[in-house]
Amino acid sequence: MEKNYNLDIVRADNISALSNFKCGVKSMDDFIHDQENGLAKFIKLRLSNLWLVLEEGKAVAFFALSKDALVLNNEDRRNIESKDKNAAALPTDNDADKFWDKEKFPAFEIDYLAVCKEMRDNPDEHIGTFIIEEICRMADADIFSATMFLTVEALDTNEYSAVKFYQNCGFEFSDVAQNKYNYDTMFGNQPTTRRMYKIIIPIEEV
């Protein structure tokens, strides 16, 4: 059953609201609180825009976004066009070839996303899914540039993997990204993230 959340999502110029925040994944928590080389540095350098998810004024989650360019190949096109759920987001037959002729596609990248440990440990909480849906709305409502996809480098380590979460939210591996992953692992360079994408279905006006 879908839960109704009473949350505020606000932009933040720094990470001061996250001083006591912990998601329970050590590598991510270390990154959040590393003032010299962690999240604070990325926000300061404007490499990502930080958004806080607040419940009664307390940060219970956050995410950071930047612009991206998604590269897809013919196998990805066949995969995307084969799914009925994507029909509303794709061009008509007359325009399909022109659309897919692009070298890369505009996207929002989810640079970081974390939910506080208390909510992550509660099986009744699905705040991560709620946040992904809100990011889709933000991307769909962007008036400054076209955005058709979300992308993410999903953390995938022995300590923790976010891949299953993103798959449950409709993300998948592109053929381009999968080929690169296979190449890296074949030659002993084990990636700690998996590049994934999600097509944004236009949100109908009610």
JSON list of C-alpha atoms in Angstrom, two decimals:
[
{"chain": "A", "resi": 1, "resn": "MET", "atom": "CA", "xyz": [0.00, 0.00, 0.00]},
{"chain": "A", "resi": 2, "resn": "GLU", "atom": "CA", "xyz": [1.34, 3.43, -0.97]},
{"chain": "A", "resi": 3, "resn": "LYS", "atom": "CA", "xyz": [2.12, 5.61, 2.01]},
{"chain": "A", "resi": 4, "resn": "ASN", "atom": "CA", "xyz": [1.36, 9.32, 2.13]},
{"chain": "A", "resi": 5, "resn": "TYR", "atom": "CA", "xyz": [4.40, 11.26, 3.28]},
{"chain": "A", "resi": 6, "resn": "ASN", "atom": "CA", "xyz": [4.31, 14.67, 4.91]},
{"chain": "A", "resi": 7, "resn": "LEU", "atom": "CA", "xyz": [7.76, 15.80, 3.85]},
{"chain": "A", "resi": 8, "resn": "ASP", "atom": "CA", "xyz": [9.38, 18.99, 2.63]},
{"chain": "A", "resi": 9, "resn": "ILE", "atom": "CA", "xyz": [12.02, 18.91, -0.11]},
{"chain": "A", "resi": 10, "resn": "VAL", "atom": "CA", "xyz": [14.25, 21.99, -0.11]},
{"chain": "A", "resi": 11, "resn": "ARG", "atom": "CA", "xyz": [17.46, 23.11, -1.77]},
{"chain": "A", "resi": 12, "resn": "ALA", "atom": "CA", "xyz": [20.51, 23.53, 0.44]},
{"chain": "A", "resi": 13, "resn": "ASP", "atom": "CA", "xyz": [23.76, 25.38, -0.24]},
{"chain": "A", "resi": 14, "resn": "ASN", "atom": "CA", "xyz": [25.74, 23.36, 2.31]},
{"chain": "A", "resi": 15, "resn": "ILE", "atom": "CA", "xyz": [25.53, 20.17, 4.34]},
{"chain": "A", "resi": 16, "resn": "SER", "atom": "CA", "xyz": [25.13, 21.73, 7.80]},
{"chain": "A", "resi": 17, "resn": "ALA", "atom": "CA", "xyz": [21.71, 20.08, 8.21]},
{"chain": "A", "resi": 18, "resn": "LEU", "atom": "CA", "xyz": [23.39, 16.69, 7.80]},
{"chain": "A", "resi": 19, "resn": "SER", "atom": "CA", "xyz": [25.82, 17.06, 10.72]},
{"chain": "A", "resi": 20, "resn": "ASN", "atom": "CA", "xyz": [24.08, 14.26, 12.67]},
{"chain": "A", "resi": 21, "resn": "PHE", "atom": "CA", "xyz": [22.76, 12.34, 9.68]},
{"chain": "A", "resi": 22, "resn": "LYS", "atom": "CA", "xyz": [23.63, 8.65, 9.31]},
{"chain": "A", "resi": 23, "resn": "CYS", "atom": "CA", "xyz": [22.33, 6.21, 6.74]},
{"chain": "A", "resi": 24, "resn": "GLY", "atom": "CA", "xyz": [24.05, 3.16, 8.27]},
{"chain": "A", "resi": 25, "resn": "VAL", "atom": "CA", "xyz": [26.33, 2.44, 5.31]},
{"chain": "A", "resi": 26, "resn": "LYS", "atom": "CA", "xyz": [29.81, 3.24, 6.60]},
{"chain": "A", "resi": 27, "resn": "SER", "atom": "CA", "xyz": [31.37, 4.27, 3.29]},
{"chain": "A", "resi": 28, "resn": "MET", "atom": "CA", "xyz": [28.47, 6.63, 2.59]},
{"chain": "A", "resi": 29, "resn": "ASP", "atom": "CA", "xyz": [28.43, 8.06, 6.11]},
{"chain": "A", "resi": 30, "resn": "ASP", "atom": "CA", "xyz": [32.18, 8.67, 5.90]},
{"chain": "A", "resi": 31, "resn": "PHE", "atom": "CA", "xyz": [31.68, 10.47, 2.60]},
{"chain": "A", "resi": 32, "resn": "ILE", "atom": "CA", "xyz": [28.87, 12.63, 4.00]},
{"chain": "A", "resi": 33, "resn": "HIS", "atom": "CA", "xyz": [30.94, 13.78, 6.97]},
{"chain": "A", "resi": 34, "resn": "ASP", "atom": "CA", "xyz": [34.30, 14.19, 5.22]},
{"chain": "A", "resi": 35, "resn": "GLN", "atom": "CA", "xyz": [34.52, 17.98, 5.08]},
{"chain": "A", "resi": 36, "resn": "GLU", "atom": "CA", "xyz": [37.67, 18.05, 2.95]},
{"chain": "A", "resi": 37, "resn": "ASN", "atom": "CA", "xyz": [36.96, 15.54, 0.21]},
{"chain": "A", "resi": 38, "resn": "GLY", "atom": "CA", "xyz": [33.38, 14.39, 0.70]},
{"chain": "A", "resi": 39, "resn": "LEU", "atom": "CA", "xyz": [29.89, 15.63, -0.05]},
{"chain": "A", "resi": 40, "resn": "ALA", "atom": "CA", "xyz": [30.57, 19.16, 1.21]},
{"chain": "A", "resi": 41, "resn": "LYS", "atom": "CA", "xyz": [33.32, 19.63, -1.35]},
{"chain": "A", "resi": 42, "resn": "PHE", "atom": "CA", "xyz": [31.12, 18.50, -4.26]},
{"chain": "A", "resi": 43, "resn": "ILE", "atom": "CA", "xyz": [28.37, 20.91, -3.22]},
{"chain": "A", "resi": 44, "resn": "LYS", "atom": "CA", "xyz": [30.83, 23.76, -2.71]},
{"chain": "A", "resi": 45, "resn": "LEU", "atom": "CA", "xyz": [32.30, 23.23, -6.17]},
{"chain": "A", "resi": 46, "resn": "ARG", "atom": "CA", "xyz": [28.77, 23.19, -7.63]},
{"chain": "A", "resi": 47, "resn": "LEU", "atom": "CA", "xyz": [29.28, 19.75, -9.11]},
{"chain": "A", "resi": 48, "resn": "SER", "atom": "CA", "xyz": [25.95, 18.72, -7.60]},
{"chain": "A", "resi": 49, "resn": "ASN", "atom": "CA", "xyz": [22.87, 20.50, -6.26]},
{"chain": "A", "resi": 50, "resn": "LEU", "atom": "CA", "xyz": [21.90, 19.29, -2.79]},
{"chain": "A", "resi": 51, "resn": "TRP", "atom": "CA", "xyz": [18.28, 18.69, -1.81]},
{"chain": "A", "resi": 52, "resn": "LEU", "atom": "CA", "xyz": [17.19, 17.91, 1.75]},
{"chain": "A", "resi": 53, "resn": "VAL", "atom": "CA", "xyz": [14.16, 15.79, 2.59]},
{"chain": "A", "resi": 54, "resn": "LEU", "atom": "CA", "xyz": [12.76, 17.13, 5.86]},
{"chain": "A", "resi": 55, "resn": "GLU", "atom": "CA", "xyz": [10.25, 15.70, 8.29]},
{"chain": "A", "resi": 56, "resn": "GLU", "atom": "CA", "xyz": [9.20, 18.27, 10.89]},
{"chain": "A", "resi": 57, "resn": "GLY", "atom": "CA", "xyz": [12.37, 20.21, 10.12]},
{"chain": "A", "resi": 58, "resn": "LYS", "atom": "CA", "xyz": [14.74, 17.24, 10.52]},
{"chain": "A", "resi": 59, "resn": "ALA", "atom": "CA", "xyz": [16.70, 15.82, 7.59]},
{"chain": "A", "resi": 60, "resn": "VAL", "atom": "CA", "xyz": [15.56, 12.24, 7.10]},
{"chain": "A", "resi": 61, "resn": "ALA", "atom": "CA", "xyz": [17.05, 11.88, 3.63]},
{"chain": "A", "resi": 62, "resn": "PHE", "atom": "CA", "xyz": [18.87, 13.83, 0.95]},
{"chain": "A", "resi": 63, "resn": "PHE", "atom": "CA", "xyz": [19.77, 13.62, -2.68]},
{"chain": "A", "resi": 64, "resn": "ALA", "atom": "CA", "xyz": [22.08, 15.50, -5.01]},
{"chain": "A", "resi": 65, "resn": "LEU", "atom": "CA", "xyz": [21.48, 16.05, -8.72]},
{"chain": "A", "resi": 66, "resn": "SER", "atom": "CA", "xyz": [23.46, 17.16, -11.75]},
{"chain": "A", "resi": 67, "resn": "LYS", "atom": "CA", "xyz": [22.99, 17.17, -15.50]},
{"chain": "A", "resi": 68, "resn": "ASP", "atom": "CA", "xyz": [24.07, 14.14, -17.50]},
{"chain": "A", "resi": 69, "resn": "ALA", "atom": "CA", "xyz": [24.19, 12.80, -21.05]},
{"chain": "A", "resi": 70, "resn": "LEU", "atom": "CA", "xyz": [23.07, 9.22, -21.61]},
{"chain": "A", "resi": 71, "resn": "VAL", "atom": "CA", "xyz": [24.58, 7.19, -24.45]},
{"chain": "A", "resi": 72, "resn": "LEU", "atom": "CA", "xyz": [22.42, 4.39, -25.85]},
{"chain": "A", "resi": 73, "resn": "ASN", "atom": "CA", "xyz": [22.92, 1.95, -28.72]},
{"chain": "A", "resi": 74, "resn": "ASN", "atom": "CA", "xyz": [20.62, 0.00, -31.04]},
{"chain": "A", "resi": 75, "resn": "GLU", "atom": "CA", "xyz": [20.20, -2.80, -28.50]},
{"chain": "A", "resi": 76, "resn": "ASP", "atom": "CA", "xyz": [19.03, -0.25, -25.94]},
{"chain": "A", "resi": 77, "resn": "ARG", "atom": "CA", "xyz": [16.58, 1.17, -28.49]},
{"chain": "A", "resi": 78, "resn": "ARG", "atom": "CA", "xyz": [15.10, -2.28, -29.11]},
{"chain": "A", "resi": 79, "resn": "ASN", "atom": "CA", "xyz": [14.82, -2.88, -25.36]},
{"chain": "A", "resi": 80, "resn": "ILE", "atom": "CA", "xyz": [13.11, 0.45, -24.68]},
{"chain": "A", "resi": 81, "resn": "GLU", "atom": "CA", "xyz": [10.71, 0.23, -27.64]},
{"chain": "A", "resi": 82, "resn": "SER", "atom": "CA", "xyz": [9.71, -3.34, -26.73]},
{"chain": "A", "resi": 83, "resn": "LYS", "atom": "CA", "xyz": [8.10, -2.25, -23.45]},
{"chain": "A", "resi": 84, "resn": "ASP", "atom": "CA", "xyz": [4.52, -1.00, -23.62]},
{"chain": "A", "resi": 85, "resn": "LYS", "atom": "CA", "xyz": [5.01, 1.14, -20.50]},
{"chain": "A", "resi": 86, "resn": "ASN", "atom": "CA", "xyz": [7.45, 3.37, -22.43]},
{"chain": "A", "resi": 87, "resn": "ALA", "atom": "CA", "xyz": [5.07, 4.15, -25.29]},
{"chain": "A", "resi": 88, "resn": "ALA", "atom": "CA", "xyz": [3.88, 7.47, -23.84]},
{"chain": "A", "resi": 89, "resn": "ALA", "atom": "CA", "xyz": [7.42, 8.81, -23.64]},
{"chain": "A", "resi": 90, "resn": "LEU", "atom": "CA", "xyz": [8.59, 7.78, -27.11]},
{"chain": "A", "resi": 91, "resn": "PRO", "atom": "CA", "xyz": [8.11, 9.52, -30.47]},
{"chain": "A", "resi": 92, "resn": "THR", "atom": "CA", "xyz": [5.68, 8.25, -33.08]},
{"chain": "A", "resi": 93, "resn": "ASP", "atom": "CA", "xyz": [6.89, 5.95, -35.83]},
{"chain": "A", "resi": 94, "resn": "ASN", "atom": "CA", "xyz": [7.40, 8.85, -38.24]},
{"chain": "A", "resi": 95, "resn": "ASP", "atom": "CA", "xyz": [9.84, 10.57, -35.88]},
{"chain": "A", "resi": 96, "resn": "ALA", "atom": "CA", "xyz": [11.44, 7.54, -34.23]},
{"chain": "A", "resi": 97, "resn": "ASP", "atom": "CA", "xyz": [14.53, 7.29, -36.44]},
{"chain": "A", "resi": 98, "resn": "LYS", "atom": "CA", "xyz": [15.27, 10.99, -36.12]},
{"chain": "A", "resi": 99, "resn": "PHE", "atom": "CA", "xyz": [14.92, 10.75, -32.34]},
{"chain": "A", "resi": 100, "resn": "TRP", "atom": "CA", "xyz": [17.18, 7.72, -31.98]},
{"chain": "A", "resi": 101, "resn": "ASP", "atom": "CA", "xyz": [19.78, 9.23, -34.29]},
{"chain": "A", "resi": 102, "resn": "LYS", "atom": "CA", "xyz": [21.00, 11.39, -31.41]},
{"chain": "A", "resi": 103, "resn": "GLU", "atom": "CA", "xyz": [24.46, 10.60, -30.10]},
{"chain": "A", "resi": 104, "resn": "LYS", "atom": "CA", "xyz": [23.38, 11.16, -26.50]},
{"chain": "A", "resi": 105, "resn": "PHE", "atom": "CA", "xyz": [20.22, 12.00, -24.57]},
{"chain": "A", "resi": 106, "resn": "PRO", "atom": "CA", "xyz": [19.65, 14.65, -21.86]},
{"chain": "A", "resi": 107, "resn": "ALA", "atom": "CA", "xyz": [19.30, 13.31, -18.34]},
{"chain": "A", "resi": 108, "resn": "PHE", "atom": "CA", "xyz": [19.29, 14.16, -14.65]},
{"chain": "A", "resi": 109, "resn": "GLU", "atom": "CA", "xyz": [21.93, 12.23, -12.76]},
{"chain": "A", "resi": 110, "resn": "ILE", "atom": "CA", "xyz": [21.29, 11.19, -9.17]},
{"chain": "A", "resi": 111, "resn": "ASP", "atom": "CA", "xyz": [24.78, 11.74, -7.82]},
{"chain": "A", "resi": 112, "resn": "TYR", "atom": "CA", "xyz": [23.90, 10.77, -4.25]},
{"chain": "A", "resi": 113, "resn": "LEU", "atom": "CA", "xyz": [20.81, 9.57, -2.44]},
{"chain": "A", "resi": 114, "resn": "ALA", "atom": "CA", "xyz": [20.65, 8.46, 1.17]},
{"chain": "A", "resi": 115, "resn": "VAL", "atom": "CA", "xyz": [17.90, 7.78, 3.70]},
{"chain": "A", "resi": 116, "resn": "CYS", "atom": "CA", "xyz": [18.46, 7.91, 7.46]},
{"chain": "A", "resi": 117, "resn": "LYS", "atom": "CA", "xyz": [19.14, 4.60, 9.17]},
{"chain": "A", "resi": 118, "resn": "GLU", "atom": "CA", "xyz": [15.94, 4.70, 11.23]},
{"chain": "A", "resi": 119, "resn": "MET", "atom": "CA", "xyz": [13.79, 4.77, 8.12]},
{"chain": "A", "resi": 120, "resn": "ARG", "atom": "CA", "xyz": [15.96, 2.30, 6.22]},
{"chain": "A", "resi": 121, "resn": "ASP", "atom": "CA", "xyz": [15.58, -0.20, 9.06]},
{"chain": "A", "resi": 122, "resn": "ASN", "atom": "CA", "xyz": [11.77, 0.16, 9.07]},
{"chain": "A", "resi": 123, "resn": "PRO", "atom": "CA", "xyz": [10.19, -2.25, 6.53]},
{"chain": "A", "resi": 124, "resn": "ASP", "atom": "CA", "xyz": [7.06, -0.10, 6.39]},
{"chain": "A", "resi": 125, "resn": "GLU", "atom": "CA", "xyz": [8.98, 2.89, 5.09]},
{"chain": "A", "resi": 126, "resn": "HIS", "atom": "CA", "xyz": [9.41, 3.37, 1.35]},
{"chain": "A", "resi": 127, "resn": "ILE", "atom": "CA", "xyz": [10.80, 6.87, 1.38]},
{"chain": "A", "resi": 128, "resn": "GLY", "atom": "CA", "xyz": [13.48, 6.00, -1.18]},
{"chain": "A", "resi": 129, "resn": "THR", "atom": "CA", "xyz": [10.83, 5.11, -3.75]},
{"chain": "A", "resi": 130, "resn": "PHE", "atom": "CA", "xyz": [8.95, 8.30, -2.87]},
{"chain": "A", "resi": 131, "resn": "ILE", "atom": "CA", "xyz": [12.11, 10.35, -3.49]},
{"chain": "A", "resi": 132, "resn": "ILE", "atom": "CA", "xyz": [12.69, 8.75, -6.90]},
{"chain": "A", "resi": 133, "resn": "GLU", "atom": "CA", "xyz": [9.12, 9.63, -7.87]},
{"chain": "A", "resi": 134, "resn": "GLU", "atom": "CA", "xyz": [9.66, 13.22, -6.74]},
{"chain": "A", "resi": 135, "resn": "ILE", "atom": "CA", "xyz": [12.90, 13.47, -8.74]},
{"chain": "A", "resi": 136, "resn": "CYS", "atom": "CA", "xyz": [10.98, 12.26, -11.81]},
{"chain": "A", "resi": 137, "resn": "ARG", "atom": "CA", "xyz": [8.48, 15.07, -11.25]},
{"chain": "A", "resi": 138, "resn": "MET", "atom": "CA", "xyz": [11.26, 17.62, -10.87]},
{"chain": "A", "resi": 139, "resn": "ALA", "atom": "CA", "xyz": [12.89, 16.44, -14.08]},
{"chain": "A", "resi": 140, "resn": "ASP", "atom": "CA", "xyz": [9.61, 16.43, -15.97]},
{"chain": "A", "resi": 141, "resn": "ALA", "atom": "CA", "xyz": [8.87, 19.98, -14.76]},
{"chain": "A", "resi": 142, "resn": "ASP", "atom": "CA", "xyz": [12.30, 21.38, -15.67]},
{"chain": "A", "resi": 143, "resn": "ILE", "atom": "CA", "xyz": [11.61, 24.45, -17.83]},
{"chain": "A", "resi": 144, "resn": "PHE", "atom": "CA", "xyz": [15.25, 25.16, -18.71]},
{"chain": "A", "resi": 145, "resn": "SER", "atom": "CA", "xyz": [16.20, 22.02, -20.58]},
{"chain": "A", "resi": 146, "resn": "ALA", "atom": "CA", "xyz": [14.70, 18.84, -21.99]},
{"chain": "A", "resi": 147, "resn": "THR", "atom": "CA", "xyz": [15.14, 15.82, -19.77]},
{"chain": "A", "resi": 148, "resn": "MET", "atom": "CA", "xyz": [13.97, 12.34, -20.70]},
{"chain": "A", "resi": 149, "resn": "PHE", "atom": "CA", "xyz": [16.04, 10.06, -18.49]},
{"chain": "A", "resi": 150, "resn": "LEU", "atom": "CA", "xyz": [17.34, 9.67, -14.97]},
{"chain": "A", "resi": 151, "resn": "THR", "atom": "CA", "xyz": [20.77, 8.13, -14.51]},
{"chain": "A", "resi": 152, "resn": "VAL", "atom": "CA", "xyz": [22.65, 6.92, -11.46]},
{"chain": "A", "resi": 153, "resn": "GLU", "atom": "CA", "xyz": [25.92, 5.31, -10.52]},
{"chain": "A", "resi": 154, "resn": "ALA", "atom": "CA", "xyz": [24.40, 2.85, -8.04]},
{"chain": "A", "resi": 155, "resn": "LEU", "atom": "CA", "xyz": [26.74, 1.87, -5.21]},
{"chain": "A", "resi": 156, "resn": "ASP", "atom": "CA", "xyz": [27.65, -1.81, -5.56]},
{"chain": "A", "resi": 157, "resn": "THR", "atom": "CA", "xyz": [30.21, -3.07, -3.06]},
{"chain": "A", "resi": 158, "resn": "ASN", "atom": "CA", "xyz": [30.61, -5.97, -0.66]},
{"chain": "A", "resi": 159, "resn": "GLU", "atom": "CA", "xyz": [29.41, -3.69, 2.13]},
{"chain": "A", "resi": 160, "resn": "TYR", "atom": "CA", "xyz": [26.24, -2.53, 0.40]},
{"chain": "A", "resi": 161, "resn": "SER", "atom": "CA", "xyz": [24.58, -2.60, -3.00]},
{"chain": "A", "resi": 162, "resn": "ALA", "atom": "CA", "xyz": [21.86, -0.18, -4.11]},
{"chain": "A", "resi": 163, "resn": "VAL", "atom": "CA", "xyz": [21.34, -1.96, -7.43]},
{"chain": "A", "resi": 164, "resn": "LYS", "atom": "CA", "xyz": [18.24, -3.90, -6.33]},
{"chain": "A", "resi": 165, "resn": "PHE", "atom": "CA", "xyz": [16.62, -0.74, -4.96]},
{"chain": "A", "resi": 166, "resn": "TYR", "atom": "CA", "xyz": [17.06, 1.09, -8.25]},
{"chain": "A", "resi": 167, "resn": "GLN", "atom": "CA", "xyz": [15.85, -1.91, -10.22]},
{"chain": "A", "resi": 168, "resn": "ASN", "atom": "CA", "xyz": [12.69, -1.90, -8.10]},
{"chain": "A", "resi": 169, "resn": "CYS", "atom": "CA", "xyz": [12.28, 1.78, -9.03]},
{"chain": "A", "resi": 170, "resn": "GLY", "atom": "CA", "xyz": [12.40, 0.98, -12.75]},
{"chain": "A", "resi": 171, "resn": "PHE", "atom": "CA", "xyz": [16.10, 1.54, -13.46]},
{"chain": "A", "resi": 172, "resn": "GLU", "atom": "CA", "xyz": [18.06, -0.83, -15.65]},
{"chain": "A", "resi": 173, "resn": "PHE", "atom": "CA", "xyz": [21.49, -1.29, -17.18]},
{"chain": "A", "resi": 174, "resn": "SER", "atom": "CA", "xyz": [22.01, 0.07, -20.67]},
{"chain": "A", "resi": 175, "resn": "ASP", "atom": "CA", "xyz": [23.78, -2.20, -23.12]},
{"chain": "A", "resi": 176, "resn": "VAL", "atom": "CA", "xyz": [26.51, 0.43, -23.36]},
{"chain": "A", "resi": 177, "resn": "ALA", "atom": "CA", "xyz": [27.04, 0.45, -19.58]},
{"chain": "A", "resi": 178, "resn": "GLN", "atom": "CA", "xyz": [26.85, -3.34, -19.34]},
{"chain": "A", "resi": 179, "resn": "ASN", "atom": "CA", "xyz": [29.52, -3.74, -22.00]},
{"chain": "A", "resi": 180, "resn": "LYS", "atom": "CA", "xyz": [31.83, -1.37, -20.12]},
{"chain": "A", "resi": 181, "resn": "TYR", "atom": "CA", "xyz": [31.17, -3.20, -16.85]},
{"chain": "A", "resi": 182, "resn": "ASN", "atom": "CA", "xyz": [31.97, -6.55, -18.46]},
{"chain": "A", "resi": 183, "resn": "TYR", "atom": "CA", "xyz": [35.18, -5.13, -19.92]},
{"chain": "A", "resi": 184, "resn": "ASP", "atom": "CA", "xyz": [36.31, -3.69, -16.60]},
{"chain": "A", "resi": 185, "resn": "THR", "atom": "CA", "xyz": [35.64, -6.87, -14.65]},
{"chain": "A", "resi": 186, "resn": "MET", "atom": "CA", "xyz": [37.29, -9.01, -17.31]},
{"chain": "A", "resi": 187, "resn": "PHE", "atom": "CA", "xyz": [40.54, -7.11, -16.86]},
{"chain": "A", "resi": 188, "resn": "GLY", "atom": "CA", "xyz": [40.45, -7.10, -13.07]},
{"chain": "A", "resi": 189, "resn": "ASN", "atom": "CA", "xyz": [39.12, -3.59, -12.46]},
{"chain": "A", "resi": 190, "resn": "GLN", "atom": "CA", "xyz": [36.09, -4.31, -10.27]},
{"chain": "A", "resi": 191, "resn": "PRO", "atom": "CA", "xyz": [33.79, -1.24, -10.34]},
{"chain": "A", "resi": 192, "resn": "THR", "atom": "CA", "xyz": [32.23, -0.05, -7.09]},
{"chain": "A", "resi": 193, "resn": "THR", "atom": "CA", "xyz": [29.20, 1.42, -8.88]},
{"chain": "A", "resi": 194, "resn": "ARG", "atom": "CA", "xyz": [26.85, 0.27, -11.65]},
{"chain": "A", "resi": 195, "resn": "ARG", "atom": "CA", "xyz": [25.58, 2.82, -14.16]},
{"chain": "A", "resi": 196, "resn": "MET", "atom": "CA", "xyz": [21.81, 2.60, -14.60]},
{"chain": "A", "resi": 197, "resn": "TYR", "atom": "CA", "xyz": [19.05, 4.59, -16.28]},
{"chain": "A", "resi": 198, "resn": "LYS", "atom": "CA", "xyz": [15.30, 5.13, -16.09]},
{"chain": "A", "resi": 199, "resn": "ILE", "atom": "CA", "xyz": [13.08, 6.65, -18.75]},
{"chain": "A", "resi": 200, "resn": "ILE", "atom": "CA", "xyz": [10.81, 9.44, -17.50]},
{"chain": "A", "resi": 201, "resn": "ILE", "atom": "CA", "xyz": [7.22, 8.95, -18.54]},
{"chain": "A", "resi": 202, "resn": "PRO", "atom": "CA", "xyz": [5.49, 12.33, -19.04]},
{"chain": "A", "resi": 203, "resn": "ILE", "atom": "CA", "xyz": [3.29, 13.18, -16.08]},
{"chain": "A", "resi": 204, "resn": "GLU", "atom": "CA", "xyz": [-0.29, 13.77, -17.16]},
{"chain": "A", "resi": 205, "resn": "GLU", "atom": "CA", "xyz": [-2.05, 16.90, -15.96]},
{"chain": "A", "resi": 206, "resn": "VAL", "atom": "CA", "xyz": [-4.94, 16.10, -13.62]}
]
